[in-house]
Amino acid sequence: MTKTASLTANQHHFLQNLFPGTDYLTTPEQMLVFETDASRLTGVPLAVVRPQTEEQIVELLRWAHTERIPLYPRARATNVVGLCVPEKPGIVISTLKMNRIIDVDADDFVAVVEPGIVTGDLQKHVEAMGLFYPPDPASFGISTIGGNVATCAGGMRAVKYGVTREWVLGCRVVLPGGKVIECGGRNHKNVVGLDLTRLMVGSEGTLGVMSNITLKLMPKPEATASLMAGFSSLEDAMGAVSSVFRAGILPTALEFMGAEVLDCLARLTTVPWPQGDNGARAVLLFRLDGSEAALPHDLKRLHTALQNGQNTPVWLEQGIGSEQEEPLWEIRRLINPASFYVAPNKISDDVTVPRGRLLTALLGIRRIADESGLTILTFGHVGDGNIHVNVMHDASDPDQKERAQKAKLAVMEHVLALRGTLSGEHGIGLTKAPYVHRQLGEEERRIMRDIKSAFDPHHIMNPGKAF
C-alpha cells in the first residue's frame, strides 16, 4: 500500500475520466462530510468517487490495486466505531448512487438490491407486496443494506429473526485487482463449498466492494402488538426476562432501559411510567407478531408470564397495531437525543453476554460507573444479550475524558470475563481495533490476516479496521 499525501496528475486524470462530473469530488468543501462517520473521528480523503455501475468499481479496484492506493467504501456512515474513516489518505467510495432494487420475487422470496438502498425503503417496498425483510437496526430509516451487511447489523427484531447474516443469501463482490466473485445465490439452502457469503457479511469493507446483494424474504406477519412494563428494580426486570423465556414465549423484540436512561428520558419528554419512590427503575419493551387470530392469546400469555412470578411489574401499557404501538417505540428511539441531557459527549459501545449473565453484566457496569464517578447508560436488545453502553462525559475536561476511557476498558474486561463479546452489532472499526486481541487469540487473528491477504494482497481495502 502506497503512503501518499496527494494524487498525481495522471491519477487525477484517470479518476476524472472514470467518474465524470459530480461523481468525482476533490475540494475540501466537497469532501468534508466524507472525512468522518457517526463516531465523529476524522480522516483525510485524497478524493471521493461515487460509482453508479459495477463496471466502474471493477476499473477502480483494478487501478487502485496497481497504484497501491487505499480505498474506503461507505454509504450513510451511521456506524459509531470509525468504520468509514479514511485513517490513511485514500479514495472514499460512496455507494449511495447504487441504490436500485433490482428484483423482488414473491415466489422465490428473494430481493436483489444494490448496496446503497436505504433499509427502510426496501422494507416498505416489499411489505407493500405482502413480504417481509426482518432486520431492523435502529438506523433503518437512514442506513443502507450495504452498510448493514458490512457490519452484520442487528436490531430489535433479532431476538426472533436473527441478525443480517441470516438474511443474506448471496452477493457479487469486486476484489482488488478487478476480479468479480459471485458468493451464494438465490437458494435458501446451499452448502456447496466454503461459505464466502457469510465471510463477506461483517467484513467491514476489508475484503472487497459489494455491487449487489441477494436477500431472503418471508411472508409479512398479519399483526403486531407491543407491551411496555416498568419494574421497581433492575433485578426484577432481569427476572422478568427469564420468566418470559421460561414460559416458552419468543418475542419479536425485547428491549431494556436502565434507571439512568429513564431519568434522562424524563428530562426530554413526558414518560408514561410512574416516577418517584414507588415508580419504575427499569423498563422492558416487548413486541409480538403473528396471525390476527393468535396474537391476543400470545399477548395474554405474556401478561401471565410477567405477573405470575416474583418480579411483578409496577406498571404496564400495551398497544395493538402500529397506531397504538408507535408511541411506545418512539420513547425507545429518543434515548440518543435524551442522553445529551447527561453530558455533552459519550463513548458508544455495544457488548453482548450470554443471556443468563445479563444481570451480572449490568450490575458490574453500574459498579464501574460508580467507581468512575460518571453516568453510564445501559439499554438495548436484552432478548439476545446485547447491551448498549454509553459512557457519558465532558471530553473538554481532561480528567473526565481519561476516566471515561478507563471506564470503557473496565466494561470490556468485565464483559470478556463473563465470556461475552466486545461487539454485538456495531463492528470493530477504529475504536475497538486496539482491544480485539483481548478477545481473539494470536492464531485466530493470524488466520484472519491470511484470509484478508488472499482477497486483498496489498491491503488497500479499508486499512486499519476490524482485526
Short mmCIF file of C-alpha atoms in Angstrom, two decimals:
data_model
loop_
_atom_site.label_atom_id
_atom_site.label_comp_id
_atom_site.label_asym_id
_atom_site.label_seq_id
_atom_site.Cartn_x
_atom_site.Cartn_y
_atom_site.Cartn_z
CA MET A 1 0.00 0.00 0.00
CA THR A 2 1.36 3.39 -1.02
CA LYS A 3 1.51 6.17 1.56
CA THR A 4 0.85 9.40 -0.30
CA ALA A 5 -0.37 12.85 0.68
CA SER A 6 -1.83 13.69 -2.73
CA LEU A 7 -2.72 12.22 -6.10
CA THR A 8 -0.56 12.73 -9.17
CA ALA A 9 -1.85 14.46 -12.27
CA ASN A 10 -2.16 11.08 -14.05
CA GLN A 11 -4.10 9.62 -11.13
CA HIS A 12 -6.47 12.59 -11.12
CA HIS A 13 -6.94 12.23 -14.86
CA PHE A 14 -7.81 8.52 -14.55
CA LEU A 15 -10.40 9.14 -11.82
CA GLN A 16 -11.96 12.13 -13.60
CA ASN A 17 -12.47 10.03 -16.74
CA LEU A 18 -13.90 7.09 -14.81
CA PHE A 19 -16.20 9.23 -12.65
CA PRO A 20 -17.34 12.24 -14.71
CA GLY A 21 -18.93 15.40 -13.38
CA THR A 22 -20.05 15.46 -9.75
CA ASP A 23 -19.22 11.78 -9.27
CA TYR A 24 -15.60 12.81 -8.61
CA LEU A 25 -15.05 15.16 -5.67
CA THR A 26 -11.74 16.71 -4.68
CA THR A 27 -12.23 20.05 -2.95
CA PRO A 28 -12.14 20.26 0.86
CA GLU A 29 -15.70 21.57 0.92
CA GLN A 30 -16.98 18.69 -1.21
CA MET A 31 -15.12 16.05 0.78
CA LEU A 32 -15.83 17.38 4.28
CA VAL A 33 -18.75 15.05 5.03
CA PHE A 34 -16.74 12.06 3.77
CA GLU A 35 -13.97 12.61 6.32
CA THR A 36 -15.99 11.19 9.18
CA ASP A 37 -18.85 8.95 10.29
CA ALA A 38 -21.11 8.80 13.35
CA SER A 39 -18.06 8.08 15.54
CA ARG A 40 -17.01 11.73 14.95
CA LEU A 41 -13.46 10.57 14.23
CA THR A 42 -11.95 12.17 11.14
CA GLY A 43 -9.56 11.24 8.34
CA VAL A 44 -8.17 12.69 5.13
CA PRO A 45 -9.67 11.60 1.76
CA LEU A 46 -7.50 12.13 -1.29
CA ALA A 47 -10.69 12.15 -3.34
CA VAL A 48 -14.27 10.87 -3.27
CA VAL A 49 -15.83 8.80 -6.05
CA ARG A 50 -19.50 7.94 -6.50
CA PRO A 51 -19.87 4.90 -8.76
CA GLN A 52 -23.16 4.14 -10.47
CA THR A 53 -22.23 0.79 -12.05
CA GLU A 54 -20.32 -2.36 -11.21
CA GLU A 55 -18.08 -1.72 -14.23
CA GLN A 56 -16.81 1.49 -12.63
CA ILE A 57 -15.99 -0.37 -9.41
CA VAL A 58 -14.11 -3.02 -11.38
CA GLU A 59 -11.94 -0.42 -13.11
CA LEU A 60 -11.37 1.46 -9.85
CA LEU A 61 -10.23 -1.64 -7.94
CA ARG A 62 -8.01 -2.73 -10.84
CA TRP A 63 -6.34 0.71 -10.82
CA ALA A 64 -6.08 1.04 -7.02
CA HIS A 65 -4.56 -2.44 -6.75
CA THR A 66 -1.85 -1.44 -9.24
CA GLU A 67 -1.30 2.00 -7.71
CA ARG A 68 -1.45 0.70 -4.11
CA ILE A 69 -3.99 3.38 -3.17
CA PRO A 70 -6.18 2.75 -0.07
CA LEU A 71 -9.93 2.50 -0.65
CA TYR A 72 -12.71 3.23 1.85
CA PRO A 73 -16.22 2.03 0.92
CA ARG A 74 -19.09 3.80 2.67
CA ALA A 75 -22.77 4.59 2.38
CA ARG A 76 -24.65 6.65 5.02
CA ALA A 77 -21.82 6.22 7.58
CA THR A 78 -24.19 5.72 10.52
CA ASN A 79 -21.75 3.44 12.35
CA VAL A 80 -20.26 4.70 15.64
CA VAL A 81 -16.90 2.88 15.58
CA GLY A 82 -14.96 4.78 12.91
CA LEU A 83 -15.60 2.11 10.30
CA CYS A 84 -15.69 4.52 7.34
CA VAL A 85 -12.99 6.96 8.43
CA PRO A 86 -10.09 7.25 5.92
CA GLU A 87 -7.41 6.97 8.59
CA LYS A 88 -4.66 6.76 5.93
CA PRO A 89 -5.07 9.06 2.91
CA GLY A 90 -7.01 7.27 0.19
CA ILE A 91 -10.07 7.21 -2.06
CA VAL A 92 -13.51 7.18 -0.44
CA ILE A 93 -16.08 5.14 -2.40
CA SER A 94 -19.63 6.36 -1.77
CA THR A 95 -22.15 3.71 -2.86
CA LEU A 96 -25.21 5.95 -2.42
CA LYS A 97 -25.84 6.26 -6.16
CA MET A 98 -26.04 2.48 -6.42
CA ASN A 99 -29.43 2.37 -4.75
CA ARG A 100 -31.69 0.35 -7.04
CA ILE A 101 -33.97 -2.51 -6.13
CA ILE A 102 -33.04 -4.85 -8.98
CA ASP A 103 -35.56 -7.60 -8.37
CA VAL A 104 -38.18 -8.74 -5.87
CA ASP A 105 -39.51 -12.25 -6.47
CA ALA A 106 -42.55 -13.23 -4.39
CA ASP A 107 -42.24 -16.86 -5.49
CA ASP A 108 -38.55 -17.24 -4.65
CA PHE A 109 -38.93 -14.98 -1.57
CA VAL A 110 -35.85 -13.09 -2.69
CA ALA A 111 -34.85 -9.46 -3.22
CA VAL A 112 -31.77 -8.39 -5.17
CA VAL A 113 -30.59 -4.88 -4.37
CA GLU A 114 -27.66 -2.55 -4.84
CA PRO A 115 -25.73 -1.65 -1.67
CA GLY A 116 -26.91 1.96 -1.45
CA ILE A 117 -30.62 1.20 -0.97
CA VAL A 118 -31.92 2.51 2.36
CA THR A 119 -33.06 -0.39 4.54
CA GLY A 120 -36.38 1.23 5.45
CA ASP A 121 -37.15 1.95 1.80
CA LEU A 122 -36.62 -1.71 0.90
CA GLN A 123 -38.83 -2.80 3.78
CA LYS A 124 -41.69 -0.51 2.68
CA HIS A 125 -41.34 -1.76 -0.90
CA VAL A 126 -41.54 -5.46 -0.05
CA GLU A 127 -44.23 -5.01 2.63
CA ALA A 128 -46.50 -3.45 0.01
CA MET A 129 -46.21 -6.83 -1.74
CA GLY A 130 -47.07 -8.80 1.41
CA LEU A 131 -43.41 -9.70 2.02
CA PHE A 132 -41.10 -9.02 4.94
CA TYR A 133 -37.39 -8.26 5.43
CA PRO A 134 -36.96 -8.54 9.23
CA PRO A 135 -33.57 -6.97 10.14
CA ASP A 136 -34.23 -3.57 11.71
CA PRO A 137 -31.18 -1.73 13.02
CA ALA A 138 -32.12 1.42 14.93
CA SER A 139 -30.94 3.47 11.94
CA PHE A 140 -33.10 1.53 9.43
CA GLY A 141 -34.68 4.78 8.22
CA ILE A 142 -31.33 6.16 7.04
CA SER A 143 -28.78 3.32 6.96
CA THR A 144 -28.30 1.18 3.85
CA ILE A 145 -28.35 -2.52 3.11
CA GLY A 146 -24.69 -2.37 2.09
CA GLY A 147 -23.70 -0.86 5.43
CA ASN A 148 -25.92 -3.31 7.31
CA VAL A 149 -24.26 -6.23 5.54
CA ALA A 150 -20.75 -4.85 6.02
CA THR A 151 -21.29 -4.66 9.79
CA CYS A 152 -23.72 -7.60 10.14
CA ALA A 153 -26.16 -5.18 11.74
CA GLY A 154 -28.60 -6.46 14.33
CA GLY A 155 -31.60 -4.56 15.58
CA MET A 156 -34.62 -5.01 17.78
CA ARG A 157 -36.18 -7.93 15.90
CA ALA A 158 -33.01 -10.01 16.16
CA VAL A 159 -34.44 -11.93 19.14
CA LYS A 160 -36.84 -13.79 16.86
CA TYR A 161 -35.40 -13.30 13.40
CA GLY A 162 -31.65 -13.08 13.90
CA VAL A 163 -29.16 -10.54 12.57
CA THR A 164 -28.38 -9.51 8.99
CA ARG A 165 -26.23 -12.57 8.20
CA GLU A 166 -29.31 -14.83 8.47
CA TRP A 167 -30.97 -12.89 5.64
CA VAL A 168 -28.15 -12.61 3.09
CA LEU A 169 -28.30 -15.39 0.51
CA GLY A 170 -25.56 -14.07 -1.75
CA CYS A 171 -23.63 -11.11 -3.11
CA ARG A 172 -21.46 -10.02 -6.01
CA VAL A 173 -18.13 -8.68 -4.80
CA VAL A 174 -15.44 -6.79 -6.70
CA LEU A 175 -11.99 -7.64 -5.36
CA PRO A 176 -8.77 -5.61 -5.51
CA GLY A 177 -7.34 -6.20 -8.99
CA GLY A 178 -10.81 -6.02 -10.57
CA LYS A 179 -11.94 -9.64 -10.28
CA VAL A 180 -15.62 -10.23 -9.55
CA ILE A 181 -16.79 -13.16 -7.46
CA GLU A 182 -20.32 -14.46 -7.01
CA CYS A 183 -20.98 -15.59 -3.44
CA GLY A 184 -24.05 -17.72 -2.76
CA GLY A 185 -27.15 -17.14 -4.88
CA ARG A 186 -30.95 -17.22 -4.72
CA ASN A 187 -31.31 -20.55 -2.93
CA HIS A 188 -32.47 -20.64 0.68
CA LYS A 189 -30.27 -23.71 1.19
CA ASN A 190 -26.76 -24.03 -0.24
CA VAL A 191 -23.83 -25.99 1.23
CA VAL A 192 -21.55 -26.17 -1.82
CA GLY A 193 -18.02 -25.05 -0.96
CA LEU A 194 -16.91 -22.71 1.77
CA ASP A 195 -19.46 -20.09 2.79
CA LEU A 196 -17.99 -16.98 1.20
CA THR A 197 -21.27 -15.11 1.67
CA ARG A 198 -21.02 -15.30 5.45
CA LEU A 199 -17.36 -14.32 5.22
CA MET A 200 -18.34 -11.11 3.44
CA VAL A 201 -21.10 -10.29 5.92
CA GLY A 202 -19.46 -8.36 8.75
CA SER A 203 -16.14 -7.95 6.90
CA GLU A 204 -16.36 -4.15 7.29
CA GLY A 205 -15.23 -3.37 3.75
CA THR A 206 -11.84 -5.00 4.30
CA LEU A 207 -12.11 -7.66 1.56
CA GLY A 208 -13.85 -6.06 -1.42
CA VAL A 209 -16.75 -3.90 -2.61
CA MET A 210 -20.23 -5.43 -2.93
CA SER A 211 -22.01 -4.43 -6.13
CA ASN A 212 -25.28 -6.22 -5.39
CA ILE A 213 -26.76 -8.28 -2.58
CA THR A 214 -29.37 -11.05 -2.63
CA LEU A 215 -31.62 -11.08 0.42
CA LYS A 216 -34.02 -13.66 1.81
CA LEU A 217 -37.62 -12.56 2.39
CA MET A 218 -40.58 -14.10 4.21
CA PRO A 219 -44.34 -13.53 4.34
CA LYS A 220 -45.29 -10.38 6.22
CA PRO A 221 -46.83 -11.16 9.65
CA GLU A 222 -50.53 -10.31 9.79
CA ALA A 223 -50.44 -8.34 13.04
CA THR A 224 -48.22 -6.96 15.79
CA ALA A 225 -48.65 -5.93 19.40
CA SER A 226 -46.36 -4.24 21.93
CA LEU A 227 -46.21 -4.18 25.71
CA MET A 228 -44.13 -1.89 27.92
CA ALA A 229 -43.56 -2.93 31.54
CA GLY A 230 -41.96 -0.94 34.36
CA PHE A 231 -40.20 -2.61 37.31
CA SER A 232 -39.09 -1.33 40.68
CA SER A 233 -35.54 -2.64 40.22
CA LEU A 234 -33.01 -3.91 37.72
CA GLU A 235 -33.14 -7.31 39.41
CA ASP A 236 -36.92 -7.55 38.93
CA ALA A 237 -36.63 -6.61 35.24
CA MET A 238 -34.00 -9.25 34.52
CA GLY A 239 -36.00 -11.80 36.49
CA ALA A 240 -38.97 -11.00 34.26
CA VAL A 241 -36.86 -11.61 31.15
CA SER A 242 -36.09 -15.09 32.44
CA SER A 243 -39.75 -15.72 33.31
CA VAL A 244 -40.87 -14.85 29.78
CA PHE A 245 -38.42 -17.22 28.10
CA ARG A 246 -39.12 -20.00 30.60
CA ALA A 247 -42.79 -19.68 29.73
CA GLY A 248 -41.88 -20.63 26.16
CA ILE A 249 -42.55 -17.16 24.74
CA LEU A 250 -40.28 -15.88 21.96
CA PRO A 251 -40.89 -12.15 21.46
CA THR A 252 -40.15 -10.48 18.15
CA ALA A 253 -38.27 -7.81 20.11
CA LEU A 254 -37.30 -7.37 23.76
CA GLU A 255 -35.73 -4.05 24.73
CA PHE A 256 -34.39 -2.88 28.09
CA MET A 257 -33.90 0.62 29.54
CA GLY A 258 -31.99 1.08 32.80
CA ALA A 259 -32.69 3.61 35.56
CA GLU A 260 -30.17 6.15 34.24
CA VAL A 261 -31.84 6.03 30.82
CA LEU A 262 -35.29 6.50 32.35
CA ASP A 263 -34.05 9.59 34.19
CA CYS A 264 -32.67 11.30 31.09
CA LEU A 265 -35.78 10.40 29.03
CA ALA A 266 -37.91 12.10 31.69
CA ARG A 267 -35.86 15.26 31.15
CA LEU A 268 -36.60 15.22 27.41
CA THR A 269 -40.22 14.14 27.19
CA THR A 270 -43.33 13.15 29.13
CA VAL A 271 -42.82 9.49 30.02
CA PRO A 272 -45.73 7.08 30.59
CA TRP A 273 -44.32 5.09 33.52
CA PRO A 274 -44.74 6.18 37.18
CA GLN A 275 -41.81 8.04 38.72
CA GLY A 276 -40.76 8.68 42.30
CA ASP A 277 -40.15 6.30 45.21
CA ASN A 278 -42.67 3.71 44.00
CA GLY A 279 -42.03 4.28 40.32
CA ALA A 280 -40.24 2.33 37.60
CA ARG A 281 -36.45 1.97 37.81
CA ALA A 282 -36.17 -0.35 34.83
CA VAL A 283 -38.38 -0.81 31.77
CA LEU A 284 -38.84 -3.69 29.33
CA LEU A 285 -40.46 -3.23 25.92
CA PHE A 286 -41.82 -6.27 24.09
CA ARG A 287 -43.13 -6.74 20.59
CA LEU A 288 -45.04 -9.79 19.37
CA ASP A 289 -46.10 -10.64 15.83
CA GLY A 290 -48.15 -13.36 14.17
CA SER A 291 -51.65 -14.01 12.94
CA GLU A 292 -54.53 -11.75 13.96
CA ALA A 293 -56.31 -14.75 15.49
CA ALA A 294 -53.35 -15.90 17.60
CA LEU A 295 -51.98 -12.54 18.74
CA PRO A 296 -54.50 -11.83 21.55
CA HIS A 297 -53.72 -15.25 23.05
CA ASP A 298 -49.97 -14.62 22.79
CA LEU A 299 -50.38 -11.24 24.44
CA LYS A 300 -52.35 -12.84 27.29
CA ARG A 301 -49.57 -15.42 27.78
CA LEU A 302 -47.04 -12.59 28.02
CA HIS A 303 -49.14 -10.81 30.66
CA THR A 304 -49.39 -14.05 32.63
CA ALA A 305 -45.64 -14.70 32.47
CA LEU A 306 -44.90 -11.19 33.74
CA GLN A 307 -47.45 -11.18 36.57
CA ASN A 308 -47.24 -14.73 37.93
CA GLY A 309 -43.68 -14.62 39.19
CA GLN A 310 -41.85 -12.75 41.96
CA ASN A 311 -40.87 -9.98 39.55
CA THR A 312 -44.28 -8.38 39.05
CA PRO A 313 -44.16 -5.08 37.15
CA VAL A 314 -45.29 -1.89 38.88
CA TRP A 315 -46.82 -0.62 35.62
CA LEU A 316 -47.96 -1.99 32.25
CA GLU A 317 -49.10 -0.40 29.00
CA GLN A 318 -49.85 -2.16 25.72
CA GLY A 319 -50.76 -1.33 22.15
CA ILE A 320 -52.11 -3.42 19.29
CA GLY A 321 -51.35 -2.27 15.76
CA SER A 322 -48.93 0.40 14.61
CA GLU A 323 -51.05 3.38 15.70
CA GLN A 324 -51.14 2.23 19.32
CA GLU A 325 -47.62 0.77 19.35
CA GLU A 326 -45.76 3.70 17.84
CA PRO A 327 -45.84 5.95 20.97
CA LEU A 328 -44.15 3.17 22.98
CA TRP A 329 -41.39 2.65 20.41
CA GLU A 330 -40.88 6.38 19.92
CA ILE A 331 -39.72 6.54 23.55
CA ARG A 332 -37.09 3.90 22.78
CA ARG A 333 -35.87 5.94 19.80
CA LEU A 334 -35.47 9.06 21.95
CA ILE A 335 -32.65 7.56 24.04
CA ASN A 336 -29.89 9.04 21.88
CA PRO A 337 -31.07 12.69 21.99
CA ALA A 338 -32.03 12.31 25.67
CA SER A 339 -28.55 11.06 26.56
CA PHE A 340 -27.05 14.50 25.96
CA TYR A 341 -29.00 15.89 28.88
CA VAL A 342 -26.47 13.95 30.99
CA ALA A 343 -23.23 15.12 29.36
CA PRO A 344 -22.06 16.61 26.04
CA ASN A 345 -20.00 13.58 24.98
CA LYS A 346 -20.31 9.83 25.09
CA ILE A 347 -18.38 6.70 24.24
CA SER A 348 -20.92 4.46 22.50
CA ASP A 349 -20.29 0.77 22.82
CA ASP A 350 -22.34 -2.34 22.33
CA VAL A 351 -21.41 -5.56 24.07
CA THR A 352 -23.05 -8.95 24.27
CA VAL A 353 -23.06 -11.51 27.07
CA PRO A 354 -24.63 -14.96 27.39
CA ARG A 355 -28.28 -14.28 28.11
CA GLY A 356 -28.16 -15.91 31.54
CA ARG A 357 -25.47 -13.43 32.65
CA LEU A 358 -27.31 -10.23 31.84
CA LEU A 359 -27.95 -9.24 35.44
CA THR A 360 -24.32 -9.86 36.43
CA ALA A 361 -23.16 -7.79 33.44
CA LEU A 362 -25.49 -4.87 34.20
CA LEU A 363 -24.66 -4.81 37.91
CA GLY A 364 -20.96 -4.82 37.04
CA ILE A 365 -21.37 -1.91 34.63
CA ARG A 366 -23.26 0.02 37.30
CA ARG A 367 -20.38 -0.62 39.72
CA ILE A 368 -17.89 0.66 37.13
CA ALA A 369 -19.99 3.81 36.74
CA ASP A 370 -19.93 4.40 40.50
CA GLU A 371 -16.16 3.87 40.66
CA SER A 372 -15.52 6.23 37.72
CA GLY A 373 -17.85 8.94 39.02
CA LEU A 374 -19.54 9.03 35.59
CA THR A 375 -23.01 8.17 34.36
CA ILE A 376 -23.11 5.06 32.19
CA LEU A 377 -26.36 4.49 30.30
CA THR A 378 -27.34 0.86 29.70
CA PHE A 379 -30.11 -0.17 27.32
CA GLY A 380 -30.66 -2.33 24.29
CA HIS A 381 -31.57 -5.74 22.98
CA VAL A 382 -31.54 -7.90 26.12
CA GLY A 383 -33.57 -10.56 24.34
CA ASP A 384 -30.31 -11.71 22.75
CA GLY A 385 -27.92 -10.46 25.45
CA ASN A 386 -26.90 -7.31 23.57
CA ILE A 387 -26.34 -4.27 25.82
CA HIS A 388 -25.65 -0.77 24.56
CA VAL A 389 -23.27 1.05 26.89
CA ASN A 390 -22.93 4.84 26.71
CA VAL A 391 -20.18 6.31 28.91
CA MET A 392 -21.29 9.92 29.36
CA HIS A 393 -18.64 12.58 30.00
CA ASP A 394 -17.36 16.03 29.10
CA ALA A 395 -14.46 15.50 26.70
CA SER A 396 -13.26 19.10 27.24
CA ASP A 397 -12.33 18.08 30.79
CA PRO A 398 -9.10 16.01 30.56
CA ASP A 399 -9.86 14.24 33.83
CA GLN A 400 -13.35 13.17 32.72
CA LYS A 401 -12.05 12.10 29.33
CA GLU A 402 -9.40 9.89 30.97
CA ARG A 403 -11.93 8.41 33.41
CA ALA A 404 -14.29 7.66 30.50
CA GLN A 405 -11.61 5.74 28.63
CA LYS A 406 -10.74 3.77 31.77
CA ALA A 407 -14.43 3.00 32.28
CA LYS A 408 -14.71 1.77 28.67
CA LEU A 409 -11.78 -0.60 29.22
CA ALA A 410 -13.21 -1.80 32.53
CA VAL A 411 -16.55 -2.58 30.85
CA MET A 412 -14.77 -4.58 28.15
CA GLU A 413 -12.77 -6.57 30.69
CA HIS A 414 -15.91 -7.23 32.73
CA VAL A 415 -17.82 -8.45 29.67
CA LEU A 416 -15.00 -10.70 28.49
CA ALA A 417 -14.74 -12.22 31.98
CA LEU A 418 -18.39 -13.26 31.54
CA ARG A 419 -17.47 -14.93 28.21
CA GLY A 420 -19.12 -12.10 26.32
CA THR A 421 -18.03 -10.27 23.19
CA LEU A 422 -16.72 -6.74 22.54
CA SER A 423 -19.29 -6.04 19.83
CA GLY A 424 -22.71 -7.46 19.13
CA GLU A 425 -23.67 -5.40 16.08
CA HIS A 426 -21.66 -2.17 15.76
CA GLY A 427 -18.50 -3.81 14.41
CA ILE A 428 -14.87 -3.06 15.25
CA GLY A 429 -13.75 -0.17 13.02
CA LEU A 430 -11.09 2.05 14.57
CA THR A 431 -12.44 2.46 18.09
CA LYS A 432 -12.34 -1.22 19.05
CA ALA A 433 -9.40 -2.37 16.94
CA PRO A 434 -6.89 -1.79 19.80
CA TYR A 435 -8.86 -4.19 22.02
CA VAL A 436 -9.53 -7.10 19.63
CA HIS A 437 -6.55 -9.06 20.97
CA ARG A 438 -8.30 -9.24 24.33
CA GLN A 439 -10.99 -11.44 22.76
CA LEU A 440 -9.29 -13.15 19.82
CA GLY A 441 -6.08 -15.16 20.20
CA GLU A 442 -2.99 -14.65 18.07
CA GLU A 443 -3.63 -17.74 15.97
CA GLU A 444 -7.20 -16.70 15.20
CA ARG A 445 -6.06 -13.22 14.22
CA ARG A 446 -3.26 -14.67 12.05
CA ILE A 447 -5.81 -16.75 10.14
CA MET A 448 -7.97 -13.66 9.63
CA ARG A 449 -4.98 -11.69 8.35
CA ASP A 450 -4.13 -14.54 5.96
CA ILE A 451 -7.71 -14.53 4.64
CA LYS A 452 -7.54 -10.78 4.08
CA SER A 453 -4.26 -11.18 2.19
CA ALA A 454 -5.87 -13.77 -0.09
CA PHE A 455 -8.60 -11.28 -1.03
CA ASP A 456 -6.53 -8.10 -0.78
CA PRO A 457 -2.78 -8.82 -1.22
CA HIS A 458 -1.71 -5.18 -0.88
CA HIS A 459 -4.10 -4.41 1.99
CA ILE A 460 -5.71 -1.45 0.25
CA MET A 461 -9.28 -2.19 1.41
CA ASN A 462 -10.28 -0.12 4.46
CA PRO A 463 -6.86 -0.48 6.12
CA GLY A 464 -6.52 -0.40 9.89
CA LYS A 465 -10.01 -1.74 10.57
CA ALA A 466 -11.61 -4.87 12.03
CA PHE A 467 -8.70 -7.13 13.06
#
